[in-house]
Amino acid sequence: MHRLTRHLFLAFALGAAAHAAPADTTATFFPPADLMRVGVYYYPEAWPAEQWPRDIANIRKMGLEFVHMGEFAWAFMEPQEGRFDFEWLERNVQLCADQGLKVVLCTPTPAPPVWLTQAHPEVLMIDADGRRMVHGTRQQACWNVDTYRRYVAKIVDELGRRYGRDPRVWGWQLDNELSHYGKEPCHCEACQTGFRNWLQKKYGTIGELNRAWGNAFWSQMYQNFDQVRIPNPPEDVAQFNPHAMLDAQRWFAATAADYLRFQTEILRRYCGHHQWITTNFMHDFGAVDPALSGRDLDIITWTIYPAHGNLNEGPLGFRLGSAATLSFAGDFHRTINGLHGIMELQPGQVNWGDVNPQPNPGAVHLWLLRAFASGAKFVCTYRFREPLSGAELYHYGLVGSDGVTITTGGEQYAQAARELVLLRQNLQPDAKAPAAYAVRRTALLYGREDRWDLDNHKQNIRWDTYGHLLKQYRALKRAGAPVDVITEDKDFNAYPFLVVPAYQLVDDQLVQRWKTYAEQGGHLIITCRTGQKDRRGHLWEGPWAAPILDLIGAKISFYDTLPAPYTGRVRTPNQTYDWASWGEVLEPREGTTALARYDDQYYAGGVAAVTRPLGRGTVTYLGVDSLDGGLEARLIRDVYVRAGVAVQQFDDGFLVDWRDGFWVATNFTEKNQTAPIPEGAKVLVGARDVPTAGVAVWQE
Ligand code: GAL
Ligand code: ZN
């Protein structure tokens, strides 16, 4: 055992300092010199025991460094209530240890055994149509039911007792992609009660709830909390109440975070912080908010399947995936508590898309190196073997259906693993981010609540909240900026540039923080729809978006939205762009400069974007959502330029970032790109000419 690890272990065993600071987690489990570890999912319970040694040995031969096991194996760990069987797992953990592979173990709680749900059907979730879900797939149980929590506590405790102090085990994944795969929220009685209690705590009196929900309209008045139910659109005759919906979304996400905390606390009794704990969040899954678990988990991990056939990202998007999506997800999850990893990355074709095409040659390697560029501490691929039976038929693995032949995805994992060894050998431990890159440091403010509220009422079906965020994000990456996607609890002043896209729900305090940020020298970029509502989701009794008008130095006279197939035009002095989903007509006051104007519609000549100095900084407001993000790319680049910061002009989809002393260029575009490699640089992977799906890594 490593000395530091043993020290923590003893401290914990003596009952001291069970909750070490995350800094210890970094040093102990993710030493910077390791850069990024690569591993794979393996389901020993699904394969004959005589194949285990061969499979684990082959995982090692491919150069992988850890194995992930056990996430759905409850029926094997506890075949009957209270009777545990860990013999099969023990053998596999030891096989890994013998091969020098680390082990990631999981709590098997997304897949309750049939004896459990048969004895206690009340633990099964109820969907929007009032149907109780049944045994036969996964995530059918409701984590808010006490009975379910009792069984969960028992199996998690059992795992903790057996493996929570086991040096062969590197860390833990709780559950799997916490969700009900789109059927959430659950509508069972435990959830109804939970929601009411949550509301009572939040509002205190029913009168306060009635005001917050605007219940004076349509006689929606409640007389007491017992009358309130989780909003459920299939049961509503007319439009749902947007404030009730927003609260239900907040409540549901809070219960997911609470459930993770519940499992974490059990494991911590055994493992303290000498094994790390995480869960694998589905990237960009709306109903759960990873940011709520930043303090509970040691590292935030997420799952992504970049190529699954239904992407609208250019002719090769369905094979390459979306550069912006992958990169945004990395910048979001990393920023939550400073540590992130990808727990699932596809090795080849998946089986659950509308169509499931082959990834582009080289794409799997491209995604791995993109994960590296975004600071991931590890990447784990889903899955080692292609299944021969069950719900995931057709899903690729690192080896094919014969269990031994390495797939093209497998070859690319092996290649990335070799490259990481090379990078570790070349590590310069004290490397500092190059100055020209660091001065572009930008934060993008992102809140789940705003996204829920915007999506609950779009006002134009063509409005795409995530797409709008990504337009700003793409603009930043095209300029070559390092980006942190931050939540409100972070310090804005740590960044010279701050982008606030469509941040609809605000209070005076937040607007004041933005103001102070600019006054103190920050460059603030705000986009349309920001500040139009309070935190309850009410409009302001005053001018449109009242709290931000002083800040942006303009009034918002009105907004317009266009129905398909129509588009409007908006122009800067040099170019014209199309828009359709949302356009605000601004009235700049003195000292505020117009940057773009509408070019058609009855308000042609009206102002669409403005900028103004404020204190030592600037505030720029983009009141229109352009169709392809071209206007945003242009206006955001100008903000850097006016601030005297040199920027890149990369093509959308060609991403270049710096990490731990290495520059990494990844090409998701359909043409060759030129990596900005200076003369005399040491090129470790690829070359200056980067083909489609190609990668270059160099040191300056
Ligand atoms: C993920 C899930 C895995 C597996 C995979 C298949 O979303 O977490 O358990 O089902 O999809 O692509
Ligand atoms: Zn429930």
XYZ file of C-alpha atoms and ligand atoms in Angstrom:
713
model
C 0.000 0.000 0.000
C 1.255 3.485 -0.838
C 2.404 5.358 2.273
C -0.062 8.174 1.993
C -2.853 5.717 1.340
C -1.910 3.698 4.379
C -1.793 6.829 6.469
C -5.300 7.814 5.403
C -6.437 4.276 5.903
C -5.175 4.197 9.494
C -6.568 7.614 10.252
C -9.890 6.405 9.034
C -9.769 3.105 10.874
C -9.211 5.075 14.067
C -12.308 7.063 13.325
C -10.495 10.296 12.533
C -10.921 12.703 9.634
C -13.228 10.532 7.570
C -13.899 13.445 5.230
C -10.554 14.440 3.810
C -10.361 17.400 1.485
C -10.719 16.695 -2.230
C -7.085 17.804 -2.614
C -6.096 14.498 -1.041
C -8.229 12.688 -3.561
C -6.309 14.290 -6.401
C -2.937 13.464 -4.949
C -3.793 9.918 -3.971
C -5.857 8.656 -6.857
C -5.217 10.950 -9.741
C -1.599 12.044 -9.488
C -0.937 14.577 -12.247
C 1.836 12.362 -13.597
C -0.708 9.664 -14.490
C -2.398 12.126 -16.852
C -5.371 9.976 -17.867
C -6.001 6.274 -17.186
C -7.865 4.063 -19.641
C -10.154 1.199 -18.632
C -13.109 -0.931 -19.639
C -16.425 -2.422 -18.488
C -16.537 -6.144 -17.928
C -19.558 -8.218 -16.875
C -18.096 -11.476 -15.499
C -21.561 -12.584 -14.368
C -22.583 -12.838 -18.026
C -19.668 -14.993 -19.231
C -18.520 -18.553 -18.452
C -16.111 -18.665 -15.516
C -13.484 -20.453 -17.572
C -13.234 -17.397 -19.852
C -12.572 -14.899 -17.048
C -8.793 -15.400 -16.854
C -8.463 -15.136 -20.638
C -10.605 -11.990 -20.855
C -8.875 -10.193 -18.000
C -5.473 -11.110 -19.415
C -6.535 -9.758 -22.817
C -7.676 -6.498 -21.242
C -4.192 -6.134 -19.807
C -2.566 -7.035 -23.120
C -4.420 -4.177 -24.793
C -2.670 -1.792 -22.422
C -5.758 -0.905 -20.405
C -5.262 -0.065 -16.756
C -8.505 -0.707 -14.915
C -11.627 -2.845 -15.064
C -15.148 -1.756 -14.140
C -17.461 -4.411 -12.671
C -20.657 -5.094 -10.830
C -23.032 -2.252 -11.625
C -26.058 -4.422 -12.463
C -25.096 -7.603 -10.622
C -27.408 -7.456 -7.606
C -29.083 -10.784 -8.453
C -25.628 -12.375 -8.342
C -24.385 -10.560 -5.244
C -27.551 -11.269 -3.248
C -29.295 -14.177 -5.004
C -31.811 -14.428 -2.164
C -32.729 -11.914 0.440
C -29.904 -11.729 2.956
C -27.828 -14.475 1.277
C -24.740 -12.990 -0.300
C -22.417 -14.442 -2.892
C -19.259 -12.560 -3.720
C -17.188 -15.557 -4.723
C -17.485 -14.809 -8.456
C -16.628 -11.155 -7.935
C -13.750 -11.999 -5.626
C -12.196 -14.235 -8.280
C -12.407 -11.479 -10.860
C -11.057 -8.797 -8.556
C -8.096 -11.063 -7.872
C -7.604 -11.834 -11.574
C -7.393 -8.081 -12.160
C -4.964 -7.632 -9.291
C -2.804 -10.434 -10.669
C -2.654 -8.594 -13.974
C -1.830 -5.286 -12.310
C -5.225 -3.845 -13.243
C -7.067 -1.507 -10.900
C -10.700 -2.291 -10.156
C -13.712 0.017 -10.152
C -16.626 -1.538 -8.298
C -20.230 -0.449 -8.513
C -23.287 -0.507 -6.342
C -25.772 -2.683 -8.261
C -28.783 -0.583 -7.348
C -30.154 0.259 -10.834
C -31.125 -3.408 -11.190
C -33.037 -4.819 -8.195
C -33.422 -8.616 -8.194
C -36.842 -10.049 -8.935
C -37.281 -11.469 -5.398
C -37.122 -7.935 -4.081
C -39.696 -6.327 -6.338
C -41.952 -9.364 -6.129
C -42.032 -9.145 -2.341
C -42.326 -5.334 -2.361
C -44.049 -4.124 -5.538
C -44.388 -0.696 -3.900
C -40.715 -0.038 -4.675
C -41.475 -0.042 -8.412
C -41.861 3.388 -9.960
C -45.099 4.723 -11.448
C -44.960 6.506 -14.792
C -46.935 9.483 -16.089
C -49.805 7.246 -17.185
C -50.114 5.761 -13.712
C -48.586 2.416 -14.700
C -46.412 0.606 -12.221
C -43.210 -0.522 -13.943
C -42.239 -4.184 -13.824
C -39.158 -6.359 -13.538
C -37.359 -7.079 -16.792
C -35.114 -4.133 -17.624
C -33.458 -1.645 -15.256
C -34.052 1.541 -13.275
C -37.567 0.329 -12.495
C -37.305 1.047 -8.761
C -38.052 4.365 -7.075
C -35.203 5.670 -4.929
C -37.613 7.686 -2.802
C -39.370 4.642 -1.340
C -38.130 3.843 2.184
C -38.379 0.108 1.639
C -36.159 0.370 -1.415
C -33.649 2.485 0.458
C -33.481 -0.177 3.192
C -32.525 -2.864 0.677
C -30.116 -0.508 -1.042
C -28.488 0.289 2.298
C -27.998 -3.416 2.966
C -26.302 -4.281 -0.311
C -24.182 -1.123 -0.328
C -23.135 -1.796 3.256
C -22.257 -5.362 2.356
C -20.083 -4.167 -0.541
C -18.478 -1.531 1.637
C -17.663 -4.058 4.332
C -16.085 -6.445 1.854
C -14.262 -4.052 -0.448
C -14.236 -0.632 1.184
C -10.776 -1.207 2.617
C -9.452 -3.364 -0.175
C -6.360 -1.933 -1.863
C -7.219 -3.788 -5.078
C -10.228 -1.516 -5.477
C -9.451 1.932 -6.880
C -12.870 3.521 -6.585
C -16.632 3.207 -6.744
C -19.424 4.015 -9.114
C -22.818 4.459 -7.464
C -25.792 3.100 -9.381
C -25.737 3.790 -13.129
C -26.950 6.787 -15.115
C -29.355 7.762 -12.356
C -32.692 8.264 -14.123
C -35.724 6.333 -15.244
C -34.552 6.629 -18.845
C -37.060 9.310 -19.748
C -39.985 7.990 -17.685
C -39.169 10.253 -14.748
C -40.403 11.693 -12.550
C -41.918 8.828 -10.634
C -45.497 9.441 -9.515
C -45.711 6.905 -6.680
C -47.199 7.857 -3.309
C -43.746 8.110 -1.689
C -42.797 10.664 -4.337
C -46.074 12.572 -3.936
C -45.441 12.850 -0.201
C -41.821 13.736 -0.771
C -42.779 16.524 -3.173
C -45.327 17.955 -0.717
C -42.846 17.913 2.142
C -40.300 19.631 -0.065
C -42.841 22.322 -0.970
C -43.900 22.809 2.617
C -40.293 23.337 3.618
C -39.765 25.759 0.765
C -42.934 27.839 1.096
C -44.039 27.380 4.711
C -47.673 28.211 4.027
C -50.067 27.226 1.304
C -50.734 30.920 0.695
C -47.108 31.432 -0.204
C -47.230 28.470 -2.585
C -50.386 29.828 -4.213
C -48.656 33.150 -4.838
C -45.457 31.533 -6.146
C -47.406 29.337 -8.532
C -49.753 32.094 -9.680
C -52.686 29.958 -8.588
C -55.140 32.844 -8.559
C -55.550 32.146 -12.269
C -57.981 29.394 -13.322
C -58.988 28.835 -9.681
C -55.900 26.763 -9.121
C -55.877 27.765 -5.422
C -54.881 25.007 -2.995
C -56.235 24.963 0.555
C -53.540 22.768 2.047
C -50.405 20.913 0.961
C -52.167 17.532 0.978
C -54.062 18.575 -2.142
C -50.913 19.136 -4.188
C -49.656 16.490 -6.612
C -46.611 16.265 -8.855
C -47.588 18.020 -12.105
C -48.234 15.468 -14.814
C -49.072 16.863 -18.278
C -50.920 13.747 -19.515
C -53.409 14.360 -16.685
C -53.775 18.082 -17.415
C -56.561 19.216 -19.699
C -54.924 22.542 -20.602
C -51.408 24.020 -20.288
C -49.500 22.957 -17.219
C -48.593 25.438 -14.527
C -44.992 26.506 -15.322
C -44.094 27.347 -11.708
C -45.348 24.009 -10.401
C -43.434 22.260 -13.167
C -40.215 24.096 -12.356
C -40.556 23.182 -8.682
C -41.176 19.534 -9.562
C -38.018 19.524 -11.670
C -36.031 21.046 -8.820
C -37.483 18.546 -6.374
C -36.736 15.553 -8.591
C -33.116 16.569 -9.153
C -32.753 17.144 -5.413
C -33.992 13.611 -4.685
C -31.440 12.164 -7.107
C -28.652 14.067 -5.360
C -30.018 12.956 -1.992
C -30.014 9.324 -3.085
C -26.394 9.582 -4.201
C -25.517 11.156 -0.841
C -27.340 8.318 0.902
C -25.204 5.693 -0.848
C -22.024 7.732 -0.491
C -22.417 8.021 3.264
C -22.734 4.262 3.631
C -19.619 3.547 1.576
C -17.611 6.275 3.283
C -17.998 4.487 6.613
C -15.661 1.917 5.142
C -13.635 3.635 2.492
C -13.414 7.215 3.765
C -11.486 8.961 1.046
C -8.969 6.217 0.439
C -11.115 4.991 -2.424
C -12.871 7.524 -4.622
C -16.635 7.594 -5.104
C -18.497 8.789 -8.174
C -21.569 8.089 -10.230
C -21.794 8.115 -14.012
C -24.088 10.941 -15.048
C -25.563 10.787 -18.513
C -24.077 13.782 -20.273
C -26.738 16.370 -20.879
C -29.570 14.446 -19.265
C -32.082 17.044 -18.184
C -33.745 15.635 -15.082
C -30.657 15.157 -12.915
C -28.136 17.854 -12.053
C -24.528 16.722 -11.460
C -23.692 20.134 -10.009
C -25.797 19.229 -6.935
C -23.355 16.403 -6.115
C -20.089 18.300 -6.416
C -19.394 18.126 -2.690
C -20.507 14.542 -2.168
C -18.527 12.853 -4.920
C -14.750 12.794 -5.206
C -14.790 12.971 -8.980
C -17.618 13.680 -11.417
C -17.904 11.167 -14.236
C -20.231 11.040 -17.203
C -21.265 8.879 -20.113
C -21.343 9.752 -23.793
C -21.963 7.939 -27.058
C -20.868 10.516 -29.611
C -21.956 8.687 -32.783
C -25.442 7.267 -32.805
C -26.928 8.276 -36.045
C -29.242 11.172 -35.358
C -26.902 14.128 -35.207
C -27.290 17.186 -37.313
C -23.616 18.134 -37.455
C -22.650 18.197 -41.096
C -22.305 15.266 -43.472
C -19.930 13.299 -41.223
C -21.463 14.250 -37.889
C -23.130 10.886 -37.513
C -19.726 9.175 -37.672
C -17.628 11.720 -35.791
C -20.035 12.979 -33.161
C -20.305 16.597 -32.130
C -17.063 18.296 -31.137
C -18.961 20.998 -29.277
C -21.076 18.537 -27.296
C -18.097 16.450 -26.192
C -16.038 19.468 -25.336
C -18.860 21.294 -23.538
C -19.601 18.195 -21.444
C -15.943 17.959 -20.435
C -15.754 21.637 -19.522
C -18.971 21.361 -17.506
C -18.259 18.205 -15.523
C -14.626 19.131 -14.842
C -15.568 22.484 -13.397
C -18.020 21.085 -10.824
C -15.312 20.060 -8.356
C -12.157 20.076 -10.416
C -11.984 16.359 -11.217
C -13.776 14.565 -14.015
C -13.618 11.381 -16.018
C -15.619 9.705 -18.755
C -17.135 6.528 -17.389
C -18.626 5.317 -20.668
C -17.397 6.033 -24.156
C -18.506 3.950 -27.092
C -16.011 1.557 -28.720
C -17.919 1.219 -31.995
C -21.517 0.887 -33.123
C -24.182 1.135 -30.428
C -27.598 -0.524 -30.556
C -30.056 2.041 -29.256
C -29.930 4.874 -31.808
C -32.556 5.283 -34.516
C -29.822 4.085 -36.824
C -26.467 2.871 -35.569
C -23.756 3.538 -38.137
C -20.060 2.730 -37.913
C -18.020 5.522 -36.358
C -15.551 7.151 -38.719
C -12.180 5.423 -38.912
C -10.132 7.023 -36.151
C -13.152 8.527 -34.380
C -12.795 6.429 -31.221
C -9.193 7.552 -30.872
C -10.290 11.116 -31.581
C -12.813 11.011 -28.700
C -10.234 9.555 -26.332
C -7.738 12.295 -27.060
C -10.460 14.935 -26.835
C -11.259 13.583 -23.360
C -7.579 13.968 -22.558
C -7.605 17.557 -23.814
C -10.554 18.377 -21.573
C -8.656 17.236 -18.501
C -10.285 13.836 -17.902
C -8.552 11.775 -15.206
C -9.727 8.588 -16.818
C -11.755 7.225 -19.685
C -13.558 3.928 -19.433
C -15.129 2.301 -22.437
C -18.431 0.562 -22.526
C -17.850 -2.501 -23.008
C -15.145 -5.152 -23.368
C -17.124 -7.896 -25.110
C -19.877 -7.664 -27.651
C -22.899 -9.313 -25.998
C -24.369 -12.452 -27.573
C -27.706 -12.204 -25.797
C -29.838 -9.705 -23.946
C -31.039 -6.184 -24.564
C -27.775 -4.896 -25.969
C -27.360 -7.169 -28.963
C -25.482 -5.422 -31.793
C -23.522 -3.268 -29.319
C -19.821 -3.229 -30.113
C -17.097 -4.042 -27.635
C -13.317 -3.844 -27.682
C -13.481 -7.433 -28.867
C -16.023 -8.888 -31.264
C -18.610 -11.630 -30.981
C -15.964 -14.388 -30.704
C -14.719 -12.788 -27.482
C -11.119 -12.439 -28.648
C -10.784 -10.609 -31.940
C -9.928 -6.980 -31.325
C -12.344 -4.591 -33.048
C -11.200 -1.404 -34.777
C -12.454 0.429 -31.688
C -10.362 -1.902 -29.550
C -7.308 -1.104 -31.637
C -7.905 2.581 -31.126
C -8.141 2.144 -27.354
C -4.871 0.230 -27.381
C -3.329 2.986 -29.477
C -4.500 5.708 -27.070
C -3.199 3.674 -24.118
C 0.247 3.485 -25.783
C 0.200 7.200 -26.536
C -0.614 7.994 -22.923
C 2.447 6.043 -21.838
C 4.493 8.156 -24.242
C 2.975 11.369 -22.914
C 3.696 10.352 -19.315
C 7.315 9.778 -20.296
C 7.464 13.285 -21.722
C 5.679 15.012 -18.863
C 7.170 18.278 -17.686
C 5.689 18.475 -14.217
C 5.958 22.235 -13.813
C 4.585 23.252 -17.195
C 2.400 26.386 -17.024
C -0.416 27.239 -19.401
C 1.007 29.405 -22.218
C 0.191 33.074 -21.606
C -1.557 33.694 -24.938
C -3.947 30.849 -24.122
C -4.462 31.712 -20.465
C -5.502 35.313 -21.178
C -8.504 33.987 -23.114
C -9.785 32.088 -20.053
C -13.558 32.240 -20.250
C -16.398 31.108 -18.055
C -19.782 30.197 -19.466
C -22.550 30.395 -16.867
C -24.906 27.473 -16.997
C -27.862 26.594 -14.788
C -30.137 23.597 -15.070
C -33.073 25.605 -13.708
C -32.845 28.115 -16.515
C -32.765 25.378 -19.033
C -35.815 23.706 -17.518
C -37.735 26.939 -17.495
C -36.828 27.858 -21.058
C -37.726 24.401 -22.286
C -40.994 24.387 -20.350
C -42.118 27.408 -22.301
C -40.109 28.083 -25.440
C -42.462 30.594 -26.975
C -41.166 29.387 -30.338
C -40.905 25.723 -31.139
C -37.752 26.550 -33.104
C -36.007 27.707 -29.924
C -33.373 25.179 -28.828
C -31.922 26.010 -25.407
C -28.986 23.624 -25.605
C -28.306 24.645 -29.202
C -28.259 28.268 -28.075
C -25.706 27.487 -25.349
C -23.597 25.601 -27.838
C -23.614 28.516 -30.286
C -21.868 30.662 -27.709
C -19.638 27.777 -26.702
C -18.585 27.115 -30.293
C -17.745 30.781 -30.696
C -15.417 30.530 -27.697
C -13.696 27.408 -28.963
C -13.287 28.873 -32.444
C -11.449 31.745 -30.781
C -9.211 29.192 -29.060
C -10.380 30.048 -25.539
C -10.052 27.663 -22.593
C -13.573 27.438 -21.176
C -14.989 26.494 -17.803
C -18.722 25.897 -17.834
C -19.590 27.203 -14.383
C -22.554 27.340 -12.049
C -23.481 30.375 -9.967
C -21.559 29.293 -6.882
C -18.241 29.851 -8.681
C -16.174 33.022 -8.581
C -16.742 35.045 -11.757
C -13.670 37.171 -11.098
C -11.369 34.235 -11.795
C -12.108 34.753 -15.503
C -11.332 37.722 -17.748
C -14.371 36.818 -19.906
C -17.790 35.663 -18.765
C -20.579 34.530 -21.086
C -24.131 34.369 -19.775
C -26.339 32.662 -22.361
C -30.134 32.921 -22.042
C -30.013 33.035 -18.255
C -33.659 33.625 -17.766
C -34.131 33.332 -13.994
C -32.345 35.992 -11.944
C -32.498 37.979 -8.741
C -31.002 41.354 -7.889
C -28.057 39.764 -6.178
C -26.971 37.869 -9.271
C -27.358 40.910 -11.500
C -25.308 42.881 -8.980
C -22.551 40.256 -9.174
C -22.487 40.620 -12.962
C -22.297 44.360 -12.618
C -19.441 44.220 -10.128
C -17.654 41.729 -12.346
C -17.656 44.150 -15.290
C -16.894 47.180 -13.150
C -13.799 45.428 -11.859
C -12.513 44.796 -15.374
C -14.358 41.695 -16.583
C -15.771 41.382 -20.083
C -19.353 40.245 -19.761
C -21.327 38.834 -22.686
C -25.044 38.273 -22.108
C -27.439 36.758 -24.609
C -31.148 37.072 -25.302
C -33.803 35.913 -22.825
C -31.531 36.633 -19.855
C -33.118 38.229 -16.800
C -36.685 38.070 -18.015
C -38.028 36.280 -14.919
C -37.463 35.979 -11.207
C -36.451 32.710 -9.587
C -40.064 31.597 -9.293
C -40.443 32.064 -13.018
C -42.574 35.214 -12.794
C -42.158 38.076 -15.221
C -41.180 41.433 -13.717
C -43.753 44.058 -12.909
C -41.899 46.676 -14.913
C -40.181 46.945 -18.280
C -39.220 43.714 -20.037
C -36.140 42.119 -18.353
C -36.134 45.040 -15.912
C -33.199 44.024 -13.667
C -30.615 43.832 -16.474
C -31.481 46.966 -18.453
C -29.197 49.217 -16.493
C -26.400 46.687 -16.880
C -26.708 46.263 -20.650
C -27.319 49.953 -21.253
C -30.420 49.428 -23.369
C -34.137 48.850 -23.183
C -35.748 45.815 -24.758
C -38.703 47.214 -26.685
C -40.087 43.813 -27.657
C -39.053 40.420 -28.964
C -40.180 38.571 -32.068
C -40.179 34.921 -33.109
C -40.619 33.591 -36.642
C -42.571 30.540 -37.779
C -41.041 27.962 -40.155
C -40.121 28.243 -42.947
C -39.429 31.964 -42.508
C -36.146 33.438 -41.424
C -35.238 37.034 -40.678
C -32.010 38.850 -41.430
C -29.681 40.689 -39.129
C -26.539 42.522 -40.190
C -23.261 43.780 -38.864
C -21.356 46.415 -40.875
C -19.747 43.615 -42.919
C -22.112 40.713 -43.086
C -25.692 39.467 -42.955
C -26.914 36.518 -40.892
C -30.213 34.620 -40.664
C -32.236 34.184 -37.505
C -35.598 32.618 -36.671
C -36.182 31.487 -33.106
C -35.788 34.651 -31.032
C -34.971 38.282 -31.764
C -35.184 41.236 -29.374
C -35.390 44.823 -30.583
C -33.182 46.971 -28.373
C -33.163 50.673 -27.627
C -29.601 51.577 -26.673
C -29.201 54.551 -24.405
C -26.384 57.066 -24.688
C -22.950 55.500 -24.305
C -24.128 52.161 -25.664
C -23.059 51.159 -29.185
C -25.171 49.147 -31.603
C -23.296 46.139 -33.020
C -25.973 44.591 -35.236
C -29.304 45.631 -36.714
C -32.289 43.831 -38.175
C -32.269 43.948 -41.932
C -35.863 43.056 -42.692
C -39.290 42.607 -41.030
C -41.317 45.680 -40.106
C -38.625 46.711 -37.588
C -35.749 46.768 -40.127
C -33.004 49.030 -38.768
C -33.871 48.099 -35.158
C -30.918 47.209 -32.953
C -30.185 43.517 -32.264
C -26.916 43.639 -30.291
C -25.112 46.271 -28.227
C -21.981 46.877 -26.211
C -20.920 49.432 -23.616
C -18.008 50.101 -21.289
C -18.744 49.648 -17.598
C -16.165 50.605 -14.989
C -12.954 48.930 -16.069
C -14.730 46.277 -18.126
C -17.395 45.927 -20.796
C -20.895 44.542 -21.206
C -22.069 43.138 -24.545
C -25.637 42.036 -25.125
C -26.654 39.775 -28.023
C -30.411 40.082 -28.382
C -30.838 37.650 -31.255
C -30.300 33.917 -31.719
C -28.766 33.476 -35.171
C -29.547 30.383 -37.187
C -26.033 28.954 -37.468
C -24.215 30.795 -34.685
C -22.204 32.810 -37.190
C -23.286 36.144 -35.730
C -22.405 35.024 -32.206
C -18.987 33.789 -33.378
C -18.316 37.172 -34.961
C -19.543 39.355 -32.096
C -17.890 37.283 -29.375
C -14.572 37.301 -31.199
C -14.804 41.086 -31.395
C -15.131 41.274 -27.601
C -11.722 39.610 -27.176
C -10.204 41.776 -29.877
C -11.526 45.013 -28.348
C -10.105 43.839 -25.019
C -6.699 43.539 -26.688
C -6.606 39.741 -26.493
C -5.347 37.885 -29.565
C -7.608 35.030 -30.662
C -7.491 32.118 -33.059
C -9.849 31.706 -35.978
C -10.368 27.967 -35.965
C -13.026 26.249 -38.034
C -16.007 25.079 -36.018
C -15.160 21.504 -34.955
C -11.391 21.899 -34.933
C -10.551 22.058 -31.233
C -7.182 22.983 -29.802
C -6.536 22.923 -26.058
C -3.669 22.749 -23.626
C -3.426 20.336 -20.720
C -0.572 19.532 -18.314
C 2.052 20.793 -20.721
C 0.596 19.219 -23.870
C -1.198 20.926 -26.730
C -3.903 18.739 -28.227
C -5.615 19.379 -31.583
C -8.629 17.262 -32.531
C -10.273 17.459 -35.931
C -14.028 16.796 -36.089
C -14.398 18.616 -39.418
C -14.683 17.170 -42.901
C -11.435 18.652 -44.118
C -7.758 18.674 -43.230
C -6.772 21.246 -40.647
C -3.446 22.784 -39.755
C -2.433 22.519 -36.119
C -0.796 25.700 -34.796
C 2.474 23.923 -34.004
C 5.369 26.361 -33.712
C 8.800 25.657 -35.164
C 10.924 23.625 -32.817
C 7.963 22.108 -30.959
C 8.148 18.445 -30.021
C 5.376 16.570 -31.807
C 4.371 13.427 -29.910
C 1.220 12.317 -31.732
C 0.222 13.030 -35.340
C 1.614 15.934 -37.334
C 0.912 19.549 -38.254
C -1.450 18.423 -40.986
C -4.450 16.963 -39.131
C -6.882 14.931 -41.278
C -10.547 14.329 -40.474
C -10.724 12.395 -37.165
C -7.026 13.076 -36.727
C -5.212 14.258 -33.617
C -1.961 16.094 -32.978
C -0.240 16.392 -29.607
C 2.855 18.523 -29.092
C 4.924 20.292 -26.493
C 6.215 23.803 -26.996
C -25.425 3.600 -21.373
C -25.669 2.777 -20.110
C -24.963 1.447 -20.201
C -25.269 0.794 -21.510
C -24.874 1.720 -22.645
C -25.084 1.125 -24.010
O -26.285 4.671 -21.481
O -25.209 3.426 -18.961
O -25.351 0.649 -19.122
O -26.613 0.504 -21.580
O -25.625 2.892 -22.547
O -24.657 2.003 -25.022
Zn -41.571 7.187 -6.582
